[in-house]
Coordinates of C-alpha atoms and ligand atoms in Angstrom, one line a residue:
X1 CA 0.0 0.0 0.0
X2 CA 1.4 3.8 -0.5
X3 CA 1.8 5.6 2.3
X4 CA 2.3 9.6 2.2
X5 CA 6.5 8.8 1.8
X6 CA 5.8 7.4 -1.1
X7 CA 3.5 10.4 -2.4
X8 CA 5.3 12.1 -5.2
X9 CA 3.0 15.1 -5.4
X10 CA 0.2 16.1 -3.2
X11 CA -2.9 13.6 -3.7
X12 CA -6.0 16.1 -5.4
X13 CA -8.4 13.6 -3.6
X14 CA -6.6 16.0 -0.3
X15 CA -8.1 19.3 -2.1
X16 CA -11.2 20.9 -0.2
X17 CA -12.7 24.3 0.1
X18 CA -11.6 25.3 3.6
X19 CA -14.2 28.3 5.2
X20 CA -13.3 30.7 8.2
X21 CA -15.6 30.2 10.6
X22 CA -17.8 33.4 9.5
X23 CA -17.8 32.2 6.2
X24 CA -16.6 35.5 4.7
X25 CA -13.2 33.7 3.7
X26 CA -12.6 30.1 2.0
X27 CA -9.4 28.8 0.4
X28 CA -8.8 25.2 -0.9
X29 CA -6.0 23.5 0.2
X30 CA -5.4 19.8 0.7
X31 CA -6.3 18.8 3.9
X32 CA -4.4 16.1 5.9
X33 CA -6.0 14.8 9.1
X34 CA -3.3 12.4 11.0
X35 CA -4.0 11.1 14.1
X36 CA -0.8 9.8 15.4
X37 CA 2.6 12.2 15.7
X38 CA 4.0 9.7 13.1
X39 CA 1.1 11.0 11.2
X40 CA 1.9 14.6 11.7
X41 CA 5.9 14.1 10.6
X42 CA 4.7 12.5 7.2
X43 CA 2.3 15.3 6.6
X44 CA 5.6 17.4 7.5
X45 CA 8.0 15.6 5.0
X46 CA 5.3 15.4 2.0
X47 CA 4.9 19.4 2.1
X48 CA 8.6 19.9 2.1
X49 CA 9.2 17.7 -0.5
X50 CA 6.6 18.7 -2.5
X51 CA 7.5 22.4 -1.7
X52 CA 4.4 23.3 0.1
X53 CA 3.8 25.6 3.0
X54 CA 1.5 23.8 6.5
X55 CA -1.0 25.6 8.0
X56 CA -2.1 23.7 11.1
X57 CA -6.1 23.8 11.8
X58 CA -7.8 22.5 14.8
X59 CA -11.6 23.0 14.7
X60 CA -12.0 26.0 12.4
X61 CA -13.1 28.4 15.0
X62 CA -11.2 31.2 13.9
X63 CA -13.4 33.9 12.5
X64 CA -11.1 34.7 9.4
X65 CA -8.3 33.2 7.7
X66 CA -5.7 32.2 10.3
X67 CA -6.6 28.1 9.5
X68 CA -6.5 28.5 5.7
X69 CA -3.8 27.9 3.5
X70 CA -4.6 28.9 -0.1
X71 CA -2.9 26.2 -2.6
X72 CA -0.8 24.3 -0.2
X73 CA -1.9 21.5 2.7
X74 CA -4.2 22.1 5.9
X75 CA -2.9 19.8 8.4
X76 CA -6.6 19.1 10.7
X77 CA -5.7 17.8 14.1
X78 CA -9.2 17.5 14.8
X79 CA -8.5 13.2 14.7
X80 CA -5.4 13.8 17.3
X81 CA -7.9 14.3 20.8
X82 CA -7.0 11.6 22.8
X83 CA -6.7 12.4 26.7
X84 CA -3.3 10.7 27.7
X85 CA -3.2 11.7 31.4
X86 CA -6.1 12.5 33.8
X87 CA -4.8 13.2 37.9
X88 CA -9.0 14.2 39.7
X89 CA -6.9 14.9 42.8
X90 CA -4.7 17.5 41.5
X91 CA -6.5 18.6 38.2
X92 CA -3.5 18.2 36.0
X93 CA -4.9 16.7 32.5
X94 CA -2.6 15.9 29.8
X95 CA -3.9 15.6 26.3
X96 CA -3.6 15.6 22.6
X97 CA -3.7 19.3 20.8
X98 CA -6.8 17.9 18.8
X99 CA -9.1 17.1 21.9
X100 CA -11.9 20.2 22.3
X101 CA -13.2 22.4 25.4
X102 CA -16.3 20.2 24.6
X103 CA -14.3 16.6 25.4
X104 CA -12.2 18.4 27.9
X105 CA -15.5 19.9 30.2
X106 CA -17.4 16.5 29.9
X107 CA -14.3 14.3 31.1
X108 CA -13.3 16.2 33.9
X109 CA -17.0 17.8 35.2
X110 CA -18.1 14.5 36.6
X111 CA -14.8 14.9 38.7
X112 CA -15.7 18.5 40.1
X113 CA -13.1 20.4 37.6
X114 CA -13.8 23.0 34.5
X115 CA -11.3 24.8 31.8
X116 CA -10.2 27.3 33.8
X117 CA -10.3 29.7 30.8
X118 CA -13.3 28.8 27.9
X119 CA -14.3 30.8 24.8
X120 CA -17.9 31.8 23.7
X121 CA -18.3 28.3 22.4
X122 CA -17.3 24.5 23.0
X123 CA -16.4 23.5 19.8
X124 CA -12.3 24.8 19.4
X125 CA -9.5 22.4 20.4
X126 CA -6.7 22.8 22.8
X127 CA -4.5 23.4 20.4
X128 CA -6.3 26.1 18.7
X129 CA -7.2 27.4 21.6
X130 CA -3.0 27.5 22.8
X131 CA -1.9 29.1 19.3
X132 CA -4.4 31.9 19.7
X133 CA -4.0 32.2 23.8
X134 CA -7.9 32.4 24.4
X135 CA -9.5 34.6 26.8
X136 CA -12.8 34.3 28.6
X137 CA -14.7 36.1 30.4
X138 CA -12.9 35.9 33.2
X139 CA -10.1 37.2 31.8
X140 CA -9.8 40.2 34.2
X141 CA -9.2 37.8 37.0
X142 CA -7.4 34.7 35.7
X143 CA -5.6 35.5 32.3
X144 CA -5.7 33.9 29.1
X145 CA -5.6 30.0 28.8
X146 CA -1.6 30.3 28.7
X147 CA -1.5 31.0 31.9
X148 CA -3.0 27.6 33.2
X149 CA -0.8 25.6 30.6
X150 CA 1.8 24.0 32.7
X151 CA 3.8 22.0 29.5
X152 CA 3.5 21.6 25.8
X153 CA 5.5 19.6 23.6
X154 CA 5.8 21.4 20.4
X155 CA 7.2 19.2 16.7
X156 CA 8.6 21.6 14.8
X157 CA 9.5 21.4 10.9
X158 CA 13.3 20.7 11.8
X159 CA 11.5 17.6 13.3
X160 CA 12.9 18.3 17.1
X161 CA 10.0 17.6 19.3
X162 CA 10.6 19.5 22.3
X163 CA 9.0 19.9 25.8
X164 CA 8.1 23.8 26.9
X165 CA 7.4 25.3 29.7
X166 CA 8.2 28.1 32.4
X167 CA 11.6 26.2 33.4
X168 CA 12.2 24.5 30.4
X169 CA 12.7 26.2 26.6
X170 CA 11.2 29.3 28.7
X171 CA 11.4 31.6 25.7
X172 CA 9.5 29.3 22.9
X173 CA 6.8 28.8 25.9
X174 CA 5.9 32.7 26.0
X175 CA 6.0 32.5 22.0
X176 CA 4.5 29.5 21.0
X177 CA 1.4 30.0 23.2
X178 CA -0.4 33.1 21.0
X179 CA 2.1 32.1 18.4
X180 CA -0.6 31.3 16.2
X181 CA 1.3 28.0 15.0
X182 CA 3.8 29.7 13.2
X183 CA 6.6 27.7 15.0
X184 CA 5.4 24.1 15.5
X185 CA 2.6 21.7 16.1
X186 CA 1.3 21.6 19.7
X187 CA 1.5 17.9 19.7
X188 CA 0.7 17.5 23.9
X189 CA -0.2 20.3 26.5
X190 CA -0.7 20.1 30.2
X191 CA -3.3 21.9 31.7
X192 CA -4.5 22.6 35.0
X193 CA -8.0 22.8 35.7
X194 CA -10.1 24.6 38.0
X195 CA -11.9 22.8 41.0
X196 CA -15.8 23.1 41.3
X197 CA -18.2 22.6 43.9
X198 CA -21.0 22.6 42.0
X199 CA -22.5 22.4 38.3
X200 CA -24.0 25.9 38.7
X201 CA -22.6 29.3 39.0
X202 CA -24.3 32.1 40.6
X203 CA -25.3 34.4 37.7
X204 CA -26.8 38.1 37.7
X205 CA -27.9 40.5 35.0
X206 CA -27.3 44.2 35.5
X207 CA -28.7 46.8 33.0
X208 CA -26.6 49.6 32.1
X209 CA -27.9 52.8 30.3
X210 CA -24.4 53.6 28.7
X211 CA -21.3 52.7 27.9
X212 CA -19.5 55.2 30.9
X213 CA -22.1 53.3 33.4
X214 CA -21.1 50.0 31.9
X215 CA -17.8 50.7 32.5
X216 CA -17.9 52.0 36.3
X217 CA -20.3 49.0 37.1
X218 CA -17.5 46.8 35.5
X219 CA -14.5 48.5 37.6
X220 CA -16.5 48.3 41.0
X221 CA -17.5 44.2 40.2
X222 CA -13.9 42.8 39.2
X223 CA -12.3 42.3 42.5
X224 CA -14.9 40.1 43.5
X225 CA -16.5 38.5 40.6
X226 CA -15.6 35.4 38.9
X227 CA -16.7 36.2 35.7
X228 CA -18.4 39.6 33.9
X229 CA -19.4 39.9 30.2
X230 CA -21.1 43.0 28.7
X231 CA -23.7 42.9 25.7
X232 CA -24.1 45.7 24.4
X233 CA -26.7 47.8 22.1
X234 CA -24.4 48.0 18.6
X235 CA -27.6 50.5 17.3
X236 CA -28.2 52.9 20.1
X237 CA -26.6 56.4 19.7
X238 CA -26.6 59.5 21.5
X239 CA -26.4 59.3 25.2
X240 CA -27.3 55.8 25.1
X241 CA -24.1 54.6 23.2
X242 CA -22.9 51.7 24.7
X243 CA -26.3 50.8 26.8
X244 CA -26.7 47.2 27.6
X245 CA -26.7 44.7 30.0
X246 CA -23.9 43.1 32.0
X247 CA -23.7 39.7 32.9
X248 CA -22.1 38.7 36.2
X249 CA -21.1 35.0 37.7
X250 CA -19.6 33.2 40.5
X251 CA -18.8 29.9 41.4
X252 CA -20.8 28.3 44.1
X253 CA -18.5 27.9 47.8
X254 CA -18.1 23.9 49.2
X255 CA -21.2 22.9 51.1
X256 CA -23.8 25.7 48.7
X257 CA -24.3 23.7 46.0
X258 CA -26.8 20.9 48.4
X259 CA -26.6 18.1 45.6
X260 CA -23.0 18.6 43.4
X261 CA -22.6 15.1 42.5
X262 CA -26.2 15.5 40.5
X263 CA -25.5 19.3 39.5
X264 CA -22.1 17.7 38.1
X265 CA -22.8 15.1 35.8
X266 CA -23.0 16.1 32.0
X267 CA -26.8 15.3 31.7
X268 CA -27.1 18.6 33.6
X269 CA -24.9 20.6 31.8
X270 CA -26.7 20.2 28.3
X271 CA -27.9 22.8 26.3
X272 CA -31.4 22.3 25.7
X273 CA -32.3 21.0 21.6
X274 CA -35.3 22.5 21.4
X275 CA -36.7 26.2 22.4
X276 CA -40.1 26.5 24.5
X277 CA -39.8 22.8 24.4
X278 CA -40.8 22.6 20.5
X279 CA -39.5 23.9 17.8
X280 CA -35.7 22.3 17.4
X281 CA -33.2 24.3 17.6
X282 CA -31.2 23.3 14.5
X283 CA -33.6 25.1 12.2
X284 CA -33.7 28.3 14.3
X285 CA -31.2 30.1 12.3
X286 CA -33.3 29.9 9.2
X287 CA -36.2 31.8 11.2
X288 CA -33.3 34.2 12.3
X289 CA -32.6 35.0 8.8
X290 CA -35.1 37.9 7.7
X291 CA -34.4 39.8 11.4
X292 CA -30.8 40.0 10.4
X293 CA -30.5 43.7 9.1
X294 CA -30.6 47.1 10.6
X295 CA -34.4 47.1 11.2
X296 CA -35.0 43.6 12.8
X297 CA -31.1 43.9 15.1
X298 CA -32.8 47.8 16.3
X299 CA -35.9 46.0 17.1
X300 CA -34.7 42.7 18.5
X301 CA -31.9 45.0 20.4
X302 CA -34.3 47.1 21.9
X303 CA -36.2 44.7 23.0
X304 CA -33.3 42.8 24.7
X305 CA -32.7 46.2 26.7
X306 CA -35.8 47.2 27.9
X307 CA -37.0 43.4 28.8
X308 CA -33.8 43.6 31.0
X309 CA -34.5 46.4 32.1
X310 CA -37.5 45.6 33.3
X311 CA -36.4 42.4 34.9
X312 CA -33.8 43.9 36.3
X313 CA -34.7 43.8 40.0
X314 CA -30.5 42.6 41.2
X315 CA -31.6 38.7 41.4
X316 CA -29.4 36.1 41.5
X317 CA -30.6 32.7 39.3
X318 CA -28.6 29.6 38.6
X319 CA -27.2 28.7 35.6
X320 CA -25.6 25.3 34.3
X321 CA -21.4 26.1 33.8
X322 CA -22.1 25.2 30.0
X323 CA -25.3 27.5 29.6
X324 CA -23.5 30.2 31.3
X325 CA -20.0 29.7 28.9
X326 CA -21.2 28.8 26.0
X327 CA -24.2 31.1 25.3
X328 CA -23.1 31.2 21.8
X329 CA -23.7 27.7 20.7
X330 CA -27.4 27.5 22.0
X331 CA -28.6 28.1 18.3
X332 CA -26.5 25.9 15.9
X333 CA -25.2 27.7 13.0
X334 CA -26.6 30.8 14.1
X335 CA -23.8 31.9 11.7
X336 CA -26.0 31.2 8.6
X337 CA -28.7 33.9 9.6
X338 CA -26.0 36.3 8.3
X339 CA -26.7 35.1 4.5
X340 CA -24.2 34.1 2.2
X341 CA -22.1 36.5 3.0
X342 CA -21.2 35.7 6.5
X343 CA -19.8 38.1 9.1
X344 CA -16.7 39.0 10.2
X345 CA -15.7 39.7 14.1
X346 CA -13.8 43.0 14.5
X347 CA -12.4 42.8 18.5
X348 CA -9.8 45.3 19.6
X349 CA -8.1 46.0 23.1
X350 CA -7.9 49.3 24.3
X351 CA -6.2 50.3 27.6
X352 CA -8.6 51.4 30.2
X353 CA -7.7 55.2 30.3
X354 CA -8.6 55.6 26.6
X355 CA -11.1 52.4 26.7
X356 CA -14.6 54.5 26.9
X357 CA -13.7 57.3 24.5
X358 CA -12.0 55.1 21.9
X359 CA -14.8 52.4 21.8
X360 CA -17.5 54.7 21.8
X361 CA -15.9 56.5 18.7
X362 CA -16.4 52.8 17.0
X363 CA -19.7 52.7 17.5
X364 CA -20.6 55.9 15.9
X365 CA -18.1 55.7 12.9
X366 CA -19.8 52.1 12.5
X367 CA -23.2 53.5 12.7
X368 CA -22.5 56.9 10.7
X369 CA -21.4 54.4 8.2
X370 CA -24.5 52.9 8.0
X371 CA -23.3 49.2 9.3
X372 CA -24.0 49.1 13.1
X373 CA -22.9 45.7 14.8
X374 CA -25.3 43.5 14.8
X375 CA -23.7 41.9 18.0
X376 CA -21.4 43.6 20.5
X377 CA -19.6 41.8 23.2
X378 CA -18.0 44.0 26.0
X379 CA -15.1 42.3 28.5
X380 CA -12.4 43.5 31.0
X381 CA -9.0 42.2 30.6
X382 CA -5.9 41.8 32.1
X383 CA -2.0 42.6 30.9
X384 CA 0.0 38.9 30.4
X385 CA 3.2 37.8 29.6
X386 CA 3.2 36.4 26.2
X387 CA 5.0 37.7 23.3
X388 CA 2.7 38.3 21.2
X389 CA -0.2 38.9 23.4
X390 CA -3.8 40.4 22.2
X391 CA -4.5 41.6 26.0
X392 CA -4.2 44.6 27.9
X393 CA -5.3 46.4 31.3
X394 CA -8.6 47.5 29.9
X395 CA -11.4 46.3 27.7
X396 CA -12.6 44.7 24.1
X397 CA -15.2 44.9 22.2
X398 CA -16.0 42.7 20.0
X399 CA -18.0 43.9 16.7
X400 CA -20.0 41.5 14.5
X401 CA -20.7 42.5 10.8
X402 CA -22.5 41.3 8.1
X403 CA -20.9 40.9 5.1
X404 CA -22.5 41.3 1.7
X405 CA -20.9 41.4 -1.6
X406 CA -22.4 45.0 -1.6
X407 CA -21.2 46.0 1.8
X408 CA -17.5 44.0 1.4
X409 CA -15.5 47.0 0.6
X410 CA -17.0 49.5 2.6
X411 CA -17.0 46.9 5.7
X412 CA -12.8 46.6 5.1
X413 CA -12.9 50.5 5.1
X414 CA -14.9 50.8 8.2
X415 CA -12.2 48.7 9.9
X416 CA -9.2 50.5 8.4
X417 CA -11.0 53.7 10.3
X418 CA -11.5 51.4 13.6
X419 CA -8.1 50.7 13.0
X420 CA -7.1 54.0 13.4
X421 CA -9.2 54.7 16.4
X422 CA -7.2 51.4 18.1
X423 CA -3.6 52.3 17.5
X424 CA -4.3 56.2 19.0
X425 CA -5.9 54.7 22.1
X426 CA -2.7 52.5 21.9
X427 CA -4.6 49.5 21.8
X428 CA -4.4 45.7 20.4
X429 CA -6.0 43.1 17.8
X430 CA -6.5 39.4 18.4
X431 CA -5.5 37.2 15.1
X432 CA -8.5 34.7 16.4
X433 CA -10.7 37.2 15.4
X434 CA -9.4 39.1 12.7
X435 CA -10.2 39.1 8.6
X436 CA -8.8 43.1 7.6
X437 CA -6.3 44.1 9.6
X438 CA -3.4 45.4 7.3
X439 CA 0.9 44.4 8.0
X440 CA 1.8 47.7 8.8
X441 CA -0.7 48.0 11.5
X442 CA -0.2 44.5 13.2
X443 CA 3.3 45.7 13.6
X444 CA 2.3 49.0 15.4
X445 CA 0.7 47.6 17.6
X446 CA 2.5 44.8 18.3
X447 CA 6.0 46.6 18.0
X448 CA 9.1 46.3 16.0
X449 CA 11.3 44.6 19.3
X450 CA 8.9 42.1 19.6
X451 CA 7.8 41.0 15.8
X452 CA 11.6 40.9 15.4
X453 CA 12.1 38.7 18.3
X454 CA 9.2 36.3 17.4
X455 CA 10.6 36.2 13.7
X456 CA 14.3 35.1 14.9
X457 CA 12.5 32.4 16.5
X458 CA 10.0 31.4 13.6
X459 CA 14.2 31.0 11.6
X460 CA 15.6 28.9 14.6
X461 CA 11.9 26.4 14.5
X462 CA 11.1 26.7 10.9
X463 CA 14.4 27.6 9.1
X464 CA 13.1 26.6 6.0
X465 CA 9.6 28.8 6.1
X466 CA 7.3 25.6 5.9
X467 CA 4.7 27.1 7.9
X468 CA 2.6 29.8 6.9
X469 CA -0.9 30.7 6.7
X470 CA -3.3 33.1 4.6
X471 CA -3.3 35.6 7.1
X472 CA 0.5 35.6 8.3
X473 CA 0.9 36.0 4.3
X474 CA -1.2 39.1 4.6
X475 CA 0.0 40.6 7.7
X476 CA 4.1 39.2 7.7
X477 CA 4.5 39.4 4.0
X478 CA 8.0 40.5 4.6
X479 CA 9.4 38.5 6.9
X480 CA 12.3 37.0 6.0
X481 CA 10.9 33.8 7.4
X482 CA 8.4 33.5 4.5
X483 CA 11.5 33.4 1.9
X484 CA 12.2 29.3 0.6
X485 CA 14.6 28.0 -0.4
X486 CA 15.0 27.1 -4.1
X487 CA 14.3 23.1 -4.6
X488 CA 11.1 24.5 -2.5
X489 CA 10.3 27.3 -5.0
X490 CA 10.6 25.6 -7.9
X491 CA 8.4 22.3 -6.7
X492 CA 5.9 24.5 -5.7
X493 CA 4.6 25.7 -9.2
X494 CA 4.3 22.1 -10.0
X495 CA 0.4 21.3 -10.8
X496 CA -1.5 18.5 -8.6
Ligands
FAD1 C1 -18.7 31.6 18.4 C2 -17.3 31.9 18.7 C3 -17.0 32.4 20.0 C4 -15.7 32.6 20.4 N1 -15.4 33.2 21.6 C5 -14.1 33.4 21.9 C6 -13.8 34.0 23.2 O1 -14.7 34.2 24.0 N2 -12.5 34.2 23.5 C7 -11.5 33.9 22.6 O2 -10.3 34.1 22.9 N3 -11.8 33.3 21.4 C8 -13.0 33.1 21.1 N4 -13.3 32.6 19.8 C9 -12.2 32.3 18.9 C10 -11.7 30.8 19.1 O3 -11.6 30.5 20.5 C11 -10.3 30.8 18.6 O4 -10.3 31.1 17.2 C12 -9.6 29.4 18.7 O5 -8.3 29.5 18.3 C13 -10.3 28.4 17.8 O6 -9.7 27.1 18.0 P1 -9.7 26.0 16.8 O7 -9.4 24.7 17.4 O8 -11.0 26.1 16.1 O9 -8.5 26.6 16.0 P2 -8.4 27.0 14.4 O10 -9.3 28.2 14.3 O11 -8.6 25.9 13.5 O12 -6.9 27.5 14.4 C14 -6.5 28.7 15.1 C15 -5.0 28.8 15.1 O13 -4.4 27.8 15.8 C16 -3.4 27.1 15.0 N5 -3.4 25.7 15.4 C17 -4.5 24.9 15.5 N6 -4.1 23.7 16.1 C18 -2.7 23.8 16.3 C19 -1.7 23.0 16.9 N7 -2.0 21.7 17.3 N8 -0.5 23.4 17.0 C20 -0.1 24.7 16.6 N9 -1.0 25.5 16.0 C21 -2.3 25.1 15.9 C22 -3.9 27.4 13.6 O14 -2.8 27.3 12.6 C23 -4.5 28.7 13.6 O15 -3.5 29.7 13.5 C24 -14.6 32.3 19.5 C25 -14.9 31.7 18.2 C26 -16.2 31.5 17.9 C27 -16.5 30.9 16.5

């Protein structure tokens, strides 16, 4: 039988159309989806010999282009999720990069331990999740996933496979994690969970009638709260820019909770399949469809507010850990109610002294441009010590926009301006989230010391440039990192 060392061209049975997540972006490359390390070197050795460039891609949550690899191979690790060390005394879980938040909150739950850090959804793997650094929303109070990553072993293209962490290879650990797999494949990482003592959290909802109350509310909650997330109102101008309502959790104390080992067990946890106990939820998106535009999002919106509002009476309810993290995943492929087009997520960081102004500017620039968010998320983060963090002391917002093959162009100019806005508030992107950012700005923001320093390490990983994606093409195009060598050159105009 032929194996991929025998392959003396890229198979086209590998080529697929790869999407972002949004859908505004696709590419086709030829996908590879090992399961075993083995797996992952002979994925390795094909592209160089055939001259290709790897992007690795772990579930595909990554709003734009940072898991597509026009023209060259996709290496999905979505098959490599098996968990190869479990301690329920200590919380310490080792596991392949390909296992999700999903298979990571159902195995250790039953045990009485969650992620510590979990995005808006369960679907993204750890090793996604690592290469991006992923914040949630208690970021202001426990970091970005990094920060609860005790060890990684990392293959990189020269085919060392080394061990990282604070003690060992200190300097590829700060990179590597937010290094959004430009050095090597996270092939193992160590993680260290957070103990529970219940399956519920504490949650209230706090209504806010701008974006300065939002704020103030937000500063006086973070020392105690466990976790805050703010939605906010992308339509409402004047005095009621940035109105909307705050969501605040805690984690139950030993001894609350009356029943844990029932609240525990993943039956609880579910999201419901069905709303009002009838219609599924699968087709819900297709009944979202014809509210998604700037008359049904003002109407929907306002409703949102005011119903809040008038709820709003400081009560605490319980909420399941998943219904509380993973809001986001209640309607599946909510996505599709965007249209063909898709959406695209614009989320910047902006320190707190320049936070309110700044991201109040967005909002009117976005509606003044006629293309209001149809959902804004609103979070406090702290600083960390990654190199090529997303994070600072102060807030993001995060901007979803429908995209249209009428509004495309004018969307990409809209961002250049929110661009603008960022880098005078001295603020940051997030590559998870991006789809327009241009090279010149990722390096302001992210500073010449510290691209140069991450690039001397992409050389000493990746000497010969074999990994790359669409969007380091498009915001590294001149590193010297992306030069190959010849034999690779020339293979690469061969034809499948
Ligand atoms: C609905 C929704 C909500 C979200 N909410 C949040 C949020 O609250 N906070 C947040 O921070 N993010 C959030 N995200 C973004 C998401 O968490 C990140 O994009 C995450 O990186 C996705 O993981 P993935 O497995 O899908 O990776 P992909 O999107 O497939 O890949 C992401 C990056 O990781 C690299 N990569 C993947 N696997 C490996 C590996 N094994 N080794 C090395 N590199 C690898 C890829 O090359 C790529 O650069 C959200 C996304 C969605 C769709």
């Amino acid at each position: 039988m032929m194996t991929l060392r025998d392959e003396p061209t890229l198979p086209f049975q590998n080529l697929e159309l790869v999407h972002g997540w949004g859908l505004s972006t696709d590419a086709v490359g030829y996908v590879f989806r090992p399961s075993t390390v083995e797996g992952i070197r002979e994925v390795f050795e094909l592209a160089q010999r055939t001259g290709r460039t790897i992007a690795f891609r772990g579930a595909g949550r990554s709003y734009g282009d940072a898991a597509l690899n026009a023209e060259n191979v996709v290496l999905d690790l979505t098959r490599f999720c098996r968990i190869l060390e479990w301690d329920p005394h200590t919380g310490v879980i080792k596991m392949e990069s390909g296992v999700t938040i999903r298979q990571l909150w159902e195995y250790a739950l039953p045990d009485g331990w969650w992620p510590p850090i979990v995005p808006g959804t369960m679907f993204p793997t750890l090793g996604g999740c690592a290469s991006m650094n992923i914040h949630g929303k208690n970021n202001f109070a426990v970091g970005p996933i990094g920060d609860h990553i005790l060890e990684f072993e990392l293959l990189l293209p020269t085919g060392q496979h080394l061990t990282c962490s604070r003690q060992e290879n200190r300097d590829l650990f700060y990179a590597a994690i937010g290094g959004f797999g430009m050095l090597g494949c996270f092939t193992s990482i160590t993680l260290k969970l957070k103990n529970v003592y219940s399956g519920y959290l504490n949650v209230k909802a706090i209504n806010v009638p701008n974006l300065d109350a939002m704020i103030r509310e937000l500063e006086q909650r973070m020392d105690a709260a466990d976790y805050l997330v703010g939605w906010i109102d992308g339509l409402a101008g004047g005095k009621g820019i940035g109105r909307g309502v705050i969501h605040e959790a805690n984690y139950l104390k030993p001894g609350q909770d009356p029943n844990p080992a029932q609240t525990l067990r993943i039956e609880n946890q579910q999201l419901p399949d069905t709303i009002f106990g009838l219609l599924p939820k699968s087709t819900l998106w297709r009944f979202m469809r014809p509210f998604v535009n700037n008359v049904g999002v003002r109407f929907i919106n306002m409703a949102k507010f005011y119903a809040s509002r008038l709820l709003d009476r400081g009560k605490i309810f319980q909420q399941s850990h998943a219904a509380f993290a993973f809001l986001l995943d209640y309607v599946p492929n909510w996505k599709r109610s965007y249209g063909r087009g898709g959406l695209i997520q614009y989320q910047s960081f902006i320190p707190e002294a320049t936070a309110a102004e700044a991201f109040k500017a967005q909002l009117r620039l976005a509606q003044k441009a006629g293309y209001p968010p149809y959902l804004a998320v609103f979070k406090r983060h702290r600083r960390d010590n990654f190199l090529m963090t997303h994070s600072v002391d102060g807030y993001s917002l995060a901007l979803d926009f429908k995209i249209t093959k009428r509004n495309r162009a004018a969307i990409w100019k809209l961002a250049s301006q929110l661009d603008e806005v960022v880098l005078k508030a001295g603020g940051r992107f997030y590559f998870a989230k991006d789809s327009t950012l241009h090279a010149a700005s990722a390096e302001q923001y992210l500073g010449r010391e510290a691209v140069e320093q991450f690039m001397a390490l992409k050389r000493r990983c990746d000497p010969n440039g074999l990994l790359e994606t669409n969007l380091y093409r498009r915001l590294f195009p001149e590193s010297e990192a992306t030069a190959k060598p010849e034999a690779q050159t020339q293979a690469g105009t061969a034809q499948p």
